[in-house]
Amino acid sequence: MSKLLIAGKLHPAGVSRTLELEQEGYSITYIEDITEESYASLISDIDALIIRTQPLSSKTLDNASKLKVVSRHGVGYDAIDLNALNSRKIALTIVGDVNSVSVAEHAMMQLLACAKHVIRGDRSVRDPSKWNWRNQLEQREISGSNLLIIGFGRAGQKLAQMAKAFNMSVRAFDPYISPELWPDNDVLKVMDLKQGLAWADCLSLHVPKSEKPLINTTEFAQMKPGMIIANTSRGGVICEKALLKALNSRKVHAVGLDVFEQEPPSSEEALCNRDDTLLSPHIAGLTDKASERMALACIENAINYLNGTINPNLIVNKEALL
């Protein structure tokens, strides 16, 4: 009998699926807390761990002598010690294309809301003394403007389709996709990020976090004045200190942030106290339908791995398992 530990709250459809698995003979432990401490003491005799956004450290894995697979409820795995999994020959799986539409829609919303300065518009109605803000003509159209998408995976490709419907000119930068495998002939592949930033009026980020920010002081200097930015990728992809300076100098018109260097950010954080920042709590991929698909997919990944039937493309570290 295989034992599964589910660490983090699931969509009701996922909970229903766990009840079915119990009827099929699986042992299921389900906790809704999303701290590492909450599940660390339960990991010693499980075969599979289904995990949301909480960390998974080497120290916790030291107690997981029977663990065979860690199944992520999502596609990112920044908080998981991948080297520790590799050294122990434990598989890491991610869900497939379950939330790219949700993420692309959120990015499109950010671009539109920032162009129109929706926050300022809303406040100018709630505070009648600000009504005449409307005459400053700060709101902009995105039709006919240039959009650079950094990271041209599923979400980036879907955003390109949406943006073209708004009559935007779209280019993308992704050095990890070779020209012969470029997925959309209607979207020009940008070979040099500096040139792409200089061309763009709007920017949307869809890349994993790396050791240093992709967008920092140098990159802001390469942009046109009045850039509109959407970030639904990861906190730390944009240097927040450099972003603040770019907002103050109006190099950036407005920015939509769904992710932050520290989550949740402090309410004292300067970016949280401006009307040219549109903020959301890391929810771009968390619509009801996407959450349902993610919950079911991460459960099935765990079961399919244990049964030997998983799609190899969903295993992050398959080479390390050989």
PDB file of C-alpha atoms in Angstrom:
ATOM      1  CA  MET A   1       0.000   0.000   0.000  1.00  0.00           C
ATOM      2  CA  SER A   2       1.488   3.341  -1.093  1.00  0.00           C
ATOM      3  CA  LYS A   3       1.426   6.275   1.318  1.00  0.00           C
ATOM      4  CA  LEU A   4       0.867   9.825   0.127  1.00  0.00           C
ATOM      5  CA  LEU A   5       1.361  13.001   2.142  1.00  0.00           C
ATOM      6  CA  ILE A   6      -0.419  16.088   0.821  1.00  0.00           C
ATOM      7  CA  ALA A   7       1.036  19.269   2.289  1.00  0.00           C
ATOM      8  CA  GLY A   8      -1.106  22.296   1.496  1.00  0.00           C
ATOM      9  CA  LYS A   9      -4.750  23.015   0.834  1.00  0.00           C
ATOM     10  CA  LEU A  10      -6.211  21.500  -2.322  1.00  0.00           C
ATOM     11  CA  HIS A  11      -9.142  22.476  -4.495  1.00  0.00           C
ATOM     12  CA  PRO A  12     -12.273  20.501  -3.466  1.00  0.00           C
ATOM     13  CA  ALA A  13     -11.941  18.408  -6.621  1.00  0.00           C
ATOM     14  CA  GLY A  14      -8.503  17.325  -5.415  1.00  0.00           C
ATOM     15  CA  VAL A  15      -9.860  16.447  -1.973  1.00  0.00           C
ATOM     16  CA  SER A  16     -12.558  14.331  -3.624  1.00  0.00           C
ATOM     17  CA  ARG A  17      -9.890  12.531  -5.618  1.00  0.00           C
ATOM     18  CA  THR A  18      -7.956  11.695  -2.427  1.00  0.00           C
ATOM     19  CA  LEU A  19     -11.098  10.110  -0.978  1.00  0.00           C
ATOM     20  CA  GLU A  20     -11.359   7.949  -4.098  1.00  0.00           C
ATOM     21  CA  LEU A  21      -7.727   6.921  -3.706  1.00  0.00           C
ATOM     22  CA  GLU A  22      -8.355   5.857  -0.117  1.00  0.00           C
ATOM     23  CA  GLN A  23     -11.138   3.602  -1.416  1.00  0.00           C
ATOM     24  CA  GLU A  24      -8.611   2.174  -3.870  1.00  0.00           C
ATOM     25  CA  GLY A  25      -6.255   1.280  -1.020  1.00  0.00           C
ATOM     26  CA  TYR A  26      -3.888   4.239  -0.825  1.00  0.00           C
ATOM     27  CA  SER A  27      -3.011   5.749   2.538  1.00  0.00           C
ATOM     28  CA  ILE A  28      -3.550   9.526   2.440  1.00  0.00           C
ATOM     29  CA  THR A  29      -2.430  12.118   4.979  1.00  0.00           C
ATOM     30  CA  TYR A  30      -3.751  15.598   4.217  1.00  0.00           C
ATOM     31  CA  ILE A  31      -2.717  18.793   6.005  1.00  0.00           C
ATOM     32  CA  GLU A  32      -3.637  22.299   4.898  1.00  0.00           C
ATOM     33  CA  ASP A  33      -0.785  24.188   6.562  1.00  0.00           C
ATOM     34  CA  ILE A  34       1.890  25.456   4.149  1.00  0.00           C
ATOM     35  CA  THR A  35       4.943  25.534   6.405  1.00  0.00           C
ATOM     36  CA  GLU A  36       7.781  23.042   6.188  1.00  0.00           C
ATOM     37  CA  GLU A  37       7.544  22.400   9.922  1.00  0.00           C
ATOM     38  CA  SER A  38       3.936  21.259   9.605  1.00  0.00           C
ATOM     39  CA  TYR A  39       4.782  18.258   7.455  1.00  0.00           C
ATOM     40  CA  ALA A  40       8.431  17.524   8.320  1.00  0.00           C
ATOM     41  CA  SER A  41       7.554  15.117  11.145  1.00  0.00           C
ATOM     42  CA  LEU A  42       5.198  13.137   8.860  1.00  0.00           C
ATOM     43  CA  ILE A  43       7.630  12.432   6.057  1.00  0.00           C
ATOM     44  CA  SER A  44       9.517   9.398   7.395  1.00  0.00           C
ATOM     45  CA  ASP A  45       7.403   6.583   5.917  1.00  0.00           C
ATOM     46  CA  ILE A  46       5.709   8.105   2.881  1.00  0.00           C
ATOM     47  CA  ASP A  47       6.170   7.125  -0.762  1.00  0.00           C
ATOM     48  CA  ALA A  48       5.019  10.391  -2.316  1.00  0.00           C
ATOM     49  CA  LEU A  49       4.848  14.014  -1.197  1.00  0.00           C
ATOM     50  CA  ILE A  50       2.470  16.461  -2.856  1.00  0.00           C
ATOM     51  CA  ILE A  51       3.576  19.975  -2.010  1.00  0.00           C
ATOM     52  CA  ARG A  52       2.460  23.529  -2.716  1.00  0.00           C
ATOM     53  CA  THR A  53       4.778  26.555  -2.296  1.00  0.00           C
ATOM     54  CA  GLN A  54       6.417  25.751   1.046  1.00  0.00           C
ATOM     55  CA  PRO A  55      10.124  24.876   1.261  1.00  0.00           C
ATOM     56  CA  LEU A  56      11.521  21.360   1.129  1.00  0.00           C
ATOM     57  CA  SER A  57      15.036  21.288   2.552  1.00  0.00           C
ATOM     58  CA  SER A  58      17.813  18.726   2.669  1.00  0.00           C
ATOM     59  CA  LYS A  59      17.350  18.523   6.444  1.00  0.00           C
ATOM     60  CA  THR A  60      13.732  17.431   6.053  1.00  0.00           C
ATOM     61  CA  LEU A  61      14.673  14.977   3.303  1.00  0.00           C
ATOM     62  CA  ASP A  62      17.139  13.311   5.673  1.00  0.00           C
ATOM     63  CA  ASN A  63      14.106  11.782   7.388  1.00  0.00           C
ATOM     64  CA  ALA A  64      12.391  10.664   4.168  1.00  0.00           C
ATOM     65  CA  SER A  65      14.001   7.266   3.757  1.00  0.00           C
ATOM     66  CA  LYS A  66      11.105   5.807   1.692  1.00  0.00           C
ATOM     67  CA  LEU A  67      10.250   8.851  -0.404  1.00  0.00           C
ATOM     68  CA  LYS A  68      10.215   8.197  -4.141  1.00  0.00           C
ATOM     69  CA  VAL A  69       8.588  11.270  -5.652  1.00  0.00           C
ATOM     70  CA  VAL A  70       7.829  14.910  -4.824  1.00  0.00           C
ATOM     71  CA  SER A  71       4.921  16.220  -6.868  1.00  0.00           C
ATOM     72  CA  ARG A  72       4.650  19.995  -7.133  1.00  0.00           C
ATOM     73  CA  HIS A  73       1.263  21.674  -7.176  1.00  0.00           C
ATOM     74  CA  GLY A  74       2.399  23.974  -9.983  1.00  0.00           C
ATOM     75  CA  VAL A  75       5.389  24.404 -12.260  1.00  0.00           C
ATOM     76  CA  GLY A  76       7.916  26.361 -10.175  1.00  0.00           C
ATOM     77  CA  TYR A  77      10.194  24.699  -7.644  1.00  0.00           C
ATOM     78  CA  ASP A  78      12.373  27.525  -6.304  1.00  0.00           C
ATOM     79  CA  ALA A  79      11.761  26.492  -2.683  1.00  0.00           C
ATOM     80  CA  ILE A  80      12.737  22.851  -3.199  1.00  0.00           C
ATOM     81  CA  ASP A  81      16.317  21.665  -2.735  1.00  0.00           C
ATOM     82  CA  LEU A  82      16.687  19.979  -6.100  1.00  0.00           C
ATOM     83  CA  ASN A  83      20.293  18.904  -5.452  1.00  0.00           C
ATOM     84  CA  ALA A  84      19.150  17.099  -2.318  1.00  0.00           C
ATOM     85  CA  LEU A  85      16.479  15.266  -4.325  1.00  0.00           C
ATOM     86  CA  ASN A  86      18.992  14.355  -7.018  1.00  0.00           C
ATOM     87  CA  SER A  87      21.512  12.940  -4.560  1.00  0.00           C
ATOM     88  CA  ARG A  88      18.789  10.733  -3.085  1.00  0.00           C
ATOM     89  CA  LYS A  89      17.362   9.683  -6.474  1.00  0.00           C
ATOM     90  CA  ILE A  90      13.966  11.180  -5.600  1.00  0.00           C
ATOM     91  CA  ALA A  91      11.918  12.372  -8.569  1.00  0.00           C
ATOM     92  CA  LEU A  92      10.472  15.874  -8.789  1.00  0.00           C
ATOM     93  CA  THR A  93       7.390  16.301 -10.958  1.00  0.00           C
ATOM     94  CA  ILE A  94       5.495  19.387 -12.064  1.00  0.00           C
ATOM     95  CA  VAL A  95       2.062  19.806 -13.587  1.00  0.00           C
ATOM     96  CA  GLY A  96       1.712  20.331 -17.316  1.00  0.00           C
ATOM     97  CA  ASP A  97      -0.225  23.048 -19.083  1.00  0.00           C
ATOM     98  CA  VAL A  98      -2.889  23.671 -16.456  1.00  0.00           C
ATOM     99  CA  ASN A  99      -2.596  27.380 -15.662  1.00  0.00           C
ATOM    100  CA  SER A 100      -0.991  29.119 -18.639  1.00  0.00           C
ATOM    101  CA  VAL A 101      -4.301  30.669 -19.731  1.00  0.00           C
ATOM    102  CA  SER A 102      -4.864  32.044 -16.226  1.00  0.00           C
ATOM    103  CA  VAL A 103      -1.353  33.501 -16.086  1.00  0.00           C
ATOM    104  CA  ALA A 104      -1.613  35.025 -19.557  1.00  0.00           C
ATOM    105  CA  GLU A 105      -4.977  36.599 -18.732  1.00  0.00           C
ATOM    106  CA  HIS A 106      -3.537  38.078 -15.542  1.00  0.00           C
ATOM    107  CA  ALA A 107      -0.573  39.548 -17.433  1.00  0.00           C
ATOM    108  CA  MET A 108      -2.906  41.011 -20.052  1.00  0.00           C
ATOM    109  CA  MET A 109      -4.995  42.531 -17.277  1.00  0.00           C
ATOM    110  CA  GLN A 110      -1.880  44.077 -15.724  1.00  0.00           C
ATOM    111  CA  LEU A 111      -0.830  45.616 -19.032  1.00  0.00           C
ATOM    112  CA  LEU A 112      -4.265  47.128 -19.620  1.00  0.00           C
ATOM    113  CA  ALA A 113      -4.770  48.326 -16.045  1.00  0.00           C
ATOM    114  CA  CYS A 114      -1.317  49.911 -15.927  1.00  0.00           C
ATOM    115  CA  ALA A 115      -1.752  51.627 -19.279  1.00  0.00           C
ATOM    116  CA  LYS A 116      -5.057  53.098 -18.118  1.00  0.00           C
ATOM    117  CA  HIS A 117      -3.776  53.894 -14.600  1.00  0.00           C
ATOM    118  CA  VAL A 118      -6.755  52.068 -13.137  1.00  0.00           C
ATOM    119  CA  ILE A 119      -5.630  52.604  -9.533  1.00  0.00           C
ATOM    120  CA  ARG A 120      -5.500  56.385  -9.972  1.00  0.00           C
ATOM    121  CA  GLY A 121      -8.822  56.357 -11.793  1.00  0.00           C
ATOM    122  CA  ASP A 122     -10.475  54.379  -9.022  1.00  0.00           C
ATOM    123  CA  ARG A 123      -9.133  56.697  -6.324  1.00  0.00           C
ATOM    124  CA  SER A 124     -10.199  59.807  -8.212  1.00  0.00           C
ATOM    125  CA  VAL A 125     -13.801  58.627  -7.931  1.00  0.00           C
ATOM    126  CA  ARG A 126     -13.647  57.496  -4.307  1.00  0.00           C
ATOM    127  CA  ASP A 127     -12.081  60.845  -3.360  1.00  0.00           C
ATOM    128  CA  PRO A 128     -14.051  63.590  -5.170  1.00  0.00           C
ATOM    129  CA  SER A 129     -11.229  66.085  -4.617  1.00  0.00           C
ATOM    130  CA  LYS A 130      -9.187  64.052  -7.102  1.00  0.00           C
ATOM    131  CA  TRP A 131     -11.881  63.984  -9.809  1.00  0.00           C
ATOM    132  CA  ASN A 132      -9.975  66.370 -12.077  1.00  0.00           C
ATOM    133  CA  TRP A 133      -7.138  63.848 -12.354  1.00  0.00           C
ATOM    134  CA  ARG A 134      -8.971  62.732 -15.495  1.00  0.00           C
ATOM    135  CA  ASN A 135      -7.853  65.890 -17.273  1.00  0.00           C
ATOM    136  CA  GLN A 136      -4.158  65.085 -16.835  1.00  0.00           C
ATOM    137  CA  LEU A 137      -4.519  62.502 -19.636  1.00  0.00           C
ATOM    138  CA  GLU A 138      -2.102  60.033 -18.051  1.00  0.00           C
ATOM    139  CA  GLN A 139      -4.011  56.995 -19.293  1.00  0.00           C
ATOM    140  CA  ARG A 140      -2.682  55.394 -22.468  1.00  0.00           C
ATOM    141  CA  GLU A 141      -3.801  53.093 -25.258  1.00  0.00           C
ATOM    142  CA  ILE A 142      -1.980  49.833 -25.861  1.00  0.00           C
ATOM    143  CA  SER A 143      -3.278  49.378 -29.391  1.00  0.00           C
ATOM    144  CA  GLY A 144      -0.399  49.878 -31.796  1.00  0.00           C
ATOM    145  CA  SER A 145       2.256  49.652 -29.084  1.00  0.00           C
ATOM    146  CA  ASN A 146       5.187  47.215 -28.878  1.00  0.00           C
ATOM    147  CA  LEU A 147       5.110  44.327 -26.416  1.00  0.00           C
ATOM    148  CA  LEU A 148       8.251  42.387 -25.497  1.00  0.00           C
ATOM    149  CA  ILE A 149       7.596  39.038 -23.814  1.00  0.00           C
ATOM    150  CA  ILE A 150      10.564  37.655 -21.889  1.00  0.00           C
ATOM    151  CA  GLY A 151      10.165  33.885 -21.592  1.00  0.00           C
ATOM    152  CA  PHE A 152       8.201  32.355 -24.463  1.00  0.00           C
ATOM    153  CA  GLY A 153       6.754  29.232 -22.896  1.00  0.00           C
ATOM    154  CA  ARG A 154       3.078  28.357 -22.723  1.00  0.00           C
ATOM    155  CA  ALA A 155       1.934  31.457 -20.828  1.00  0.00           C
ATOM    156  CA  GLY A 156       4.074  33.763 -22.949  1.00  0.00           C
ATOM    157  CA  GLN A 157       2.680  32.268 -26.153  1.00  0.00           C
ATOM    158  CA  LYS A 158      -0.907  32.633 -24.964  1.00  0.00           C
ATOM    159  CA  LEU A 159      -0.256  36.234 -23.944  1.00  0.00           C
ATOM    160  CA  ALA A 160       1.085  36.909 -27.440  1.00  0.00           C
ATOM    161  CA  GLN A 161      -2.208  35.700 -28.923  1.00  0.00           C
ATOM    162  CA  MET A 162      -4.187  37.968 -26.603  1.00  0.00           C
ATOM    163  CA  ALA A 163      -1.946  40.974 -27.221  1.00  0.00           C
ATOM    164  CA  LYS A 164      -2.228  40.617 -30.990  1.00  0.00           C
ATOM    165  CA  ALA A 165      -6.009  40.790 -30.604  1.00  0.00           C
ATOM    166  CA  PHE A 166      -5.419  44.238 -29.050  1.00  0.00           C
ATOM    167  CA  ASN A 167      -3.417  45.226 -32.153  1.00  0.00           C
ATOM    168  CA  MET A 168      -0.099  45.136 -30.341  1.00  0.00           C
ATOM    169  CA  SER A 169       3.153  44.351 -32.129  1.00  0.00           C
ATOM    170  CA  VAL A 170       4.697  41.400 -30.278  1.00  0.00           C
ATOM    171  CA  ARG A 171       8.260  40.151 -30.025  1.00  0.00           C
ATOM    172  CA  ALA A 172       9.749  37.661 -27.568  1.00  0.00           C
ATOM    173  CA  PHE A 173      13.107  36.982 -25.962  1.00  0.00           C
ATOM    174  CA  ASP A 174      13.945  33.445 -24.883  1.00  0.00           C
ATOM    175  CA  PRO A 175      17.540  32.262 -25.309  1.00  0.00           C
ATOM    176  CA  TYR A 176      16.575  28.716 -24.354  1.00  0.00           C
ATOM    177  CA  ILE A 177      14.454  28.163 -27.468  1.00  0.00           C
ATOM    178  CA  SER A 178      16.502  27.681 -30.624  1.00  0.00           C
ATOM    179  CA  PRO A 179      15.365  29.472 -33.799  1.00  0.00           C
ATOM    180  CA  GLU A 180      14.424  26.210 -35.521  1.00  0.00           C
ATOM    181  CA  LEU A 181      12.109  25.310 -32.614  1.00  0.00           C
ATOM    182  CA  TRP A 182      10.580  28.768 -32.257  1.00  0.00           C
ATOM    183  CA  PRO A 183       6.862  28.124 -31.618  1.00  0.00           C
ATOM    184  CA  ASP A 184       5.214  31.132 -33.314  1.00  0.00           C
ATOM    185  CA  ASN A 185       6.304  32.474 -36.690  1.00  0.00           C
ATOM    186  CA  ASP A 186       4.148  35.575 -36.180  1.00  0.00           C
ATOM    187  CA  VAL A 187       6.209  36.602 -33.130  1.00  0.00           C
ATOM    188  CA  LEU A 188       9.734  37.718 -33.937  1.00  0.00           C
ATOM    189  CA  LYS A 189      12.464  36.113 -31.847  1.00  0.00           C
ATOM    190  CA  VAL A 190      14.610  38.808 -30.221  1.00  0.00           C
ATOM    191  CA  MET A 191      18.233  37.721 -30.116  1.00  0.00           C
ATOM    192  CA  ASP A 192      19.551  40.579 -27.963  1.00  0.00           C
ATOM    193  CA  LEU A 193      17.722  41.656 -24.808  1.00  0.00           C
ATOM    194  CA  LYS A 194      19.148  45.187 -24.941  1.00  0.00           C
ATOM    195  CA  GLN A 195      17.689  45.737 -28.402  1.00  0.00           C
ATOM    196  CA  GLY A 196      14.378  44.239 -27.351  1.00  0.00           C
ATOM    197  CA  LEU A 197      14.071  46.532 -24.348  1.00  0.00           C
ATOM    198  CA  ALA A 198      14.896  49.573 -26.477  1.00  0.00           C
ATOM    199  CA  TRP A 199      12.143  48.600 -28.944  1.00  0.00           C
ATOM    200  CA  ALA A 200       9.406  47.838 -26.418  1.00  0.00           C
ATOM    201  CA  ASP A 201       6.667  50.044 -24.987  1.00  0.00           C
ATOM    202  CA  CYS A 202       5.401  47.234 -22.762  1.00  0.00           C
ATOM    203  CA  LEU A 203       7.133  44.310 -21.093  1.00  0.00           C
ATOM    204  CA  SER A 204       5.813  41.049 -19.660  1.00  0.00           C
ATOM    205  CA  LEU A 205       7.981  38.591 -17.714  1.00  0.00           C
ATOM    206  CA  HIS A 206       7.496  34.804 -17.771  1.00  0.00           C
ATOM    207  CA  VAL A 207      10.822  33.369 -16.587  1.00  0.00           C
ATOM    208  CA  PRO A 208      12.121  31.489 -13.529  1.00  0.00           C
ATOM    209  CA  LYS A 209      14.149  33.205 -10.862  1.00  0.00           C
ATOM    210  CA  SER A 210      17.922  33.123 -11.312  1.00  0.00           C
ATOM    211  CA  GLU A 211      20.861  34.038  -9.099  1.00  0.00           C
ATOM    212  CA  LYS A 212      20.541  37.743  -9.910  1.00  0.00           C
ATOM    213  CA  PRO A 213      17.695  39.938 -11.217  1.00  0.00           C
ATOM    214  CA  LEU A 214      17.144  39.836 -14.951  1.00  0.00           C
ATOM    215  CA  ILE A 215      15.810  43.413 -14.910  1.00  0.00           C
ATOM    216  CA  ASN A 216      18.069  45.751 -12.955  1.00  0.00           C
ATOM    217  CA  THR A 217      19.474  49.281 -13.242  1.00  0.00           C
ATOM    218  CA  THR A 218      21.253  48.561 -16.523  1.00  0.00           C
ATOM    219  CA  GLU A 219      18.128  47.120 -18.138  1.00  0.00           C
ATOM    220  CA  PHE A 220      15.936  50.015 -16.985  1.00  0.00           C
ATOM    221  CA  ALA A 221      18.423  52.415 -18.593  1.00  0.00           C
ATOM    222  CA  GLN A 222      17.916  50.623 -21.919  1.00  0.00           C
ATOM    223  CA  MET A 223      14.138  51.171 -21.902  1.00  0.00           C
ATOM    224  CA  LYS A 224      12.124  53.972 -23.433  1.00  0.00           C
ATOM    225  CA  PRO A 225      10.588  56.419 -20.944  1.00  0.00           C
ATOM    226  CA  GLY A 226       7.111  55.344 -19.865  1.00  0.00           C
ATOM    227  CA  MET A 227       7.527  51.553 -19.982  1.00  0.00           C
ATOM    228  CA  ILE A 228       4.574  49.445 -18.821  1.00  0.00           C
ATOM    229  CA  ILE A 229       5.609  46.246 -17.020  1.00  0.00           C
ATOM    230  CA  ALA A 230       3.738  43.078 -16.059  1.00  0.00           C
ATOM    231  CA  ASN A 231       5.433  40.482 -13.836  1.00  0.00           C
ATOM    232  CA  THR A 232       3.673  37.182 -13.199  1.00  0.00           C
ATOM    233  CA  SER A 233       6.873  35.123 -13.073  1.00  0.00           C
ATOM    234  CA  ARG A 234       8.865  35.128  -9.832  1.00  0.00           C
ATOM    235  CA  GLY A 235       9.920  37.652  -7.226  1.00  0.00           C
ATOM    236  CA  GLY A 236      13.533  38.646  -7.716  1.00  0.00           C
ATOM    237  CA  VAL A 237      13.353  38.642 -11.518  1.00  0.00           C
ATOM    238  CA  ILE A 238      13.039  42.424 -11.219  1.00  0.00           C
ATOM    239  CA  CYS A 239      15.252  44.274  -8.743  1.00  0.00           C
ATOM    240  CA  GLU A 240      12.670  46.082  -6.635  1.00  0.00           C
ATOM    241  CA  LYS A 241      15.039  48.893  -5.604  1.00  0.00           C
ATOM    242  CA  ALA A 242      15.868  49.621  -9.237  1.00  0.00           C
ATOM    243  CA  LEU A 243      12.163  49.423 -10.114  1.00  0.00           C
ATOM    244  CA  LEU A 244      11.335  51.997  -7.459  1.00  0.00           C
ATOM    245  CA  LYS A 245      13.890  54.405  -8.940  1.00  0.00           C
ATOM    246  CA  ALA A 246      12.478  53.795 -12.426  1.00  0.00           C
ATOM    247  CA  LEU A 247       8.969  54.610 -11.211  1.00  0.00           C
ATOM    248  CA  ASN A 248      10.165  57.767  -9.482  1.00  0.00           C
ATOM    249  CA  SER A 249      11.924  58.954 -12.656  1.00  0.00           C
ATOM    250  CA  ARG A 250       8.919  57.960 -14.801  1.00  0.00           C
ATOM    251  CA  LYS A 251      11.084  55.629 -16.826  1.00  0.00           C
ATOM    252  CA  VAL A 252       8.273  53.210 -15.900  1.00  0.00           C
ATOM    253  CA  HIS A 253       4.703  54.441 -16.426  1.00  0.00           C
ATOM    254  CA  ALA A 254       3.221  51.782 -14.131  1.00  0.00           C
ATOM    255  CA  VAL A 255       3.897  48.199 -13.110  1.00  0.00           C
ATOM    256  CA  GLY A 256       1.765  45.178 -12.313  1.00  0.00           C
ATOM    257  CA  LEU A 257       3.357  42.843  -9.768  1.00  0.00           C
ATOM    258  CA  ASP A 258       1.949  39.453  -8.845  1.00  0.00           C
ATOM    259  CA  VAL A 259       5.235  38.288  -7.293  1.00  0.00           C
ATOM    260  CA  PHE A 260       7.716  39.834  -4.863  1.00  0.00           C
ATOM    261  CA  GLU A 261      11.221  39.372  -3.493  1.00  0.00           C
ATOM    262  CA  GLN A 262       9.626  38.704  -0.102  1.00  0.00           C
ATOM    263  CA  GLU A 263       6.164  37.141   0.044  1.00  0.00           C
ATOM    264  CA  PRO A 264       4.103  38.575   1.485  1.00  0.00           C
ATOM    265  CA  PRO A 265       5.836  41.941   1.218  1.00  0.00           C
ATOM    266  CA  SER A 266       5.782  44.270   4.202  1.00  0.00           C
ATOM    267  CA  SER A 267       2.974  46.822   4.172  1.00  0.00           C
ATOM    268  CA  GLU A 268       5.721  49.382   4.785  1.00  0.00           C
ATOM    269  CA  GLU A 269       7.378  48.472   1.507  1.00  0.00           C
ATOM    270  CA  ALA A 270       7.549  51.506  -0.774  1.00  0.00           C
ATOM    271  CA  LEU A 271       6.049  49.618  -3.723  1.00  0.00           C
ATOM    272  CA  CYS A 272       2.969  48.894  -1.600  1.00  0.00           C
ATOM    273  CA  ASN A 273       2.233  52.558  -1.037  1.00  0.00           C
ATOM    274  CA  ARG A 274       2.009  53.948  -4.556  1.00  0.00           C
ATOM    275  CA  ASP A 275      -0.759  54.482  -7.074  1.00  0.00           C
ATOM    276  CA  ASP A 276       1.373  53.444 -10.058  1.00  0.00           C
ATOM    277  CA  THR A 277       1.794  49.867  -8.823  1.00  0.00           C
ATOM    278  CA  LEU A 278      -0.935  47.277  -9.344  1.00  0.00           C
ATOM    279  CA  LEU A 279      -0.338  44.495  -6.806  1.00  0.00           C
ATOM    280  CA  SER A 280      -1.764  41.006  -6.356  1.00  0.00           C
ATOM    281  CA  PRO A 281      -0.804  38.187  -3.943  1.00  0.00           C
ATOM    282  CA  HIS A 282       0.813  35.653  -6.324  1.00  0.00           C
ATOM    283  CA  ILE A 283      -2.542  34.613  -7.799  1.00  0.00           C
ATOM    284  CA  ALA A 284      -1.983  34.763 -11.556  1.00  0.00           C
ATOM    285  CA  GLY A 285      -2.316  30.986 -11.853  1.00  0.00           C
ATOM    286  CA  LEU A 286      -4.900  30.557  -9.109  1.00  0.00           C
ATOM    287  CA  THR A 287      -8.260  30.822 -10.776  1.00  0.00           C
ATOM    288  CA  ASP A 288     -10.855  28.286  -9.698  1.00  0.00           C
ATOM    289  CA  LYS A 289     -10.537  26.247 -12.892  1.00  0.00           C
ATOM    290  CA  ALA A 290      -6.738  26.358 -12.897  1.00  0.00           C
ATOM    291  CA  SER A 291      -6.621  25.346  -9.222  1.00  0.00           C
ATOM    292  CA  GLU A 292      -8.887  22.402  -9.966  1.00  0.00           C
ATOM    293  CA  ARG A 293      -6.666  21.281 -12.836  1.00  0.00           C
ATOM    294  CA  MET A 294      -3.501  21.709 -10.729  1.00  0.00           C
ATOM    295  CA  ALA A 295      -4.886  19.754  -7.795  1.00  0.00           C
ATOM    296  CA  LEU A 296      -5.913  16.817  -9.962  1.00  0.00           C
ATOM    297  CA  ALA A 297      -2.716  16.903 -12.026  1.00  0.00           C
ATOM    298  CA  CYS A 298      -0.308  16.877  -9.071  1.00  0.00           C
ATOM    299  CA  ILE A 299      -2.161  13.950  -7.498  1.00  0.00           C
ATOM    300  CA  GLU A 300      -2.122  12.010 -10.745  1.00  0.00           C
ATOM    301  CA  ASN A 301       1.590  12.755 -11.213  1.00  0.00           C
ATOM    302  CA  ALA A 302       2.358  11.170  -7.839  1.00  0.00           C
ATOM    303  CA  ILE A 303       0.213   8.115  -8.538  1.00  0.00           C
ATOM    304  CA  ASN A 304       1.482   7.729 -12.103  1.00  0.00           C
ATOM    305  CA  TYR A 305       5.098   7.945 -10.995  1.00  0.00           C
ATOM    306  CA  LEU A 306       4.583   5.248  -8.380  1.00  0.00           C
ATOM    307  CA  ASN A 307       2.855   3.101 -11.012  1.00  0.00           C
ATOM    308  CA  GLY A 308       5.509   3.724 -13.647  1.00  0.00           C
ATOM    309  CA  THR A 309       3.105   5.388 -16.078  1.00  0.00           C
ATOM    310  CA  ILE A 310       4.032   9.072 -15.791  1.00  0.00           C
ATOM    311  CA  ASN A 311       4.802  11.236 -18.803  1.00  0.00           C
ATOM    312  CA  PRO A 312       8.624  11.654 -18.625  1.00  0.00           C
ATOM    313  CA  ASN A 313       8.284  15.289 -19.720  1.00  0.00           C
ATOM    314  CA  LEU A 314       6.722  16.066 -16.336  1.00  0.00           C
ATOM    315  CA  ILE A 315       9.795  14.849 -14.411  1.00  0.00           C
ATOM    316  CA  VAL A 316      12.164  17.759 -13.761  1.00  0.00           C
ATOM    317  CA  ASN A 317      15.216  15.694 -12.799  1.00  0.00           C
ATOM    318  CA  LYS A 318      14.837  12.563 -14.881  1.00  0.00           C
ATOM    319  CA  GLU A 319      18.516  12.556 -15.855  1.00  0.00           C
ATOM    320  CA  ALA A 320      19.554  12.459 -12.192  1.00  0.00           C
ATOM    321  CA  LEU A 321      17.425   9.345 -11.658  1.00  0.00           C
ATOM    322  CA  LEU A 322      19.317   7.226 -14.167  1.00  0.00           C
TER     323      LEU A 322
END
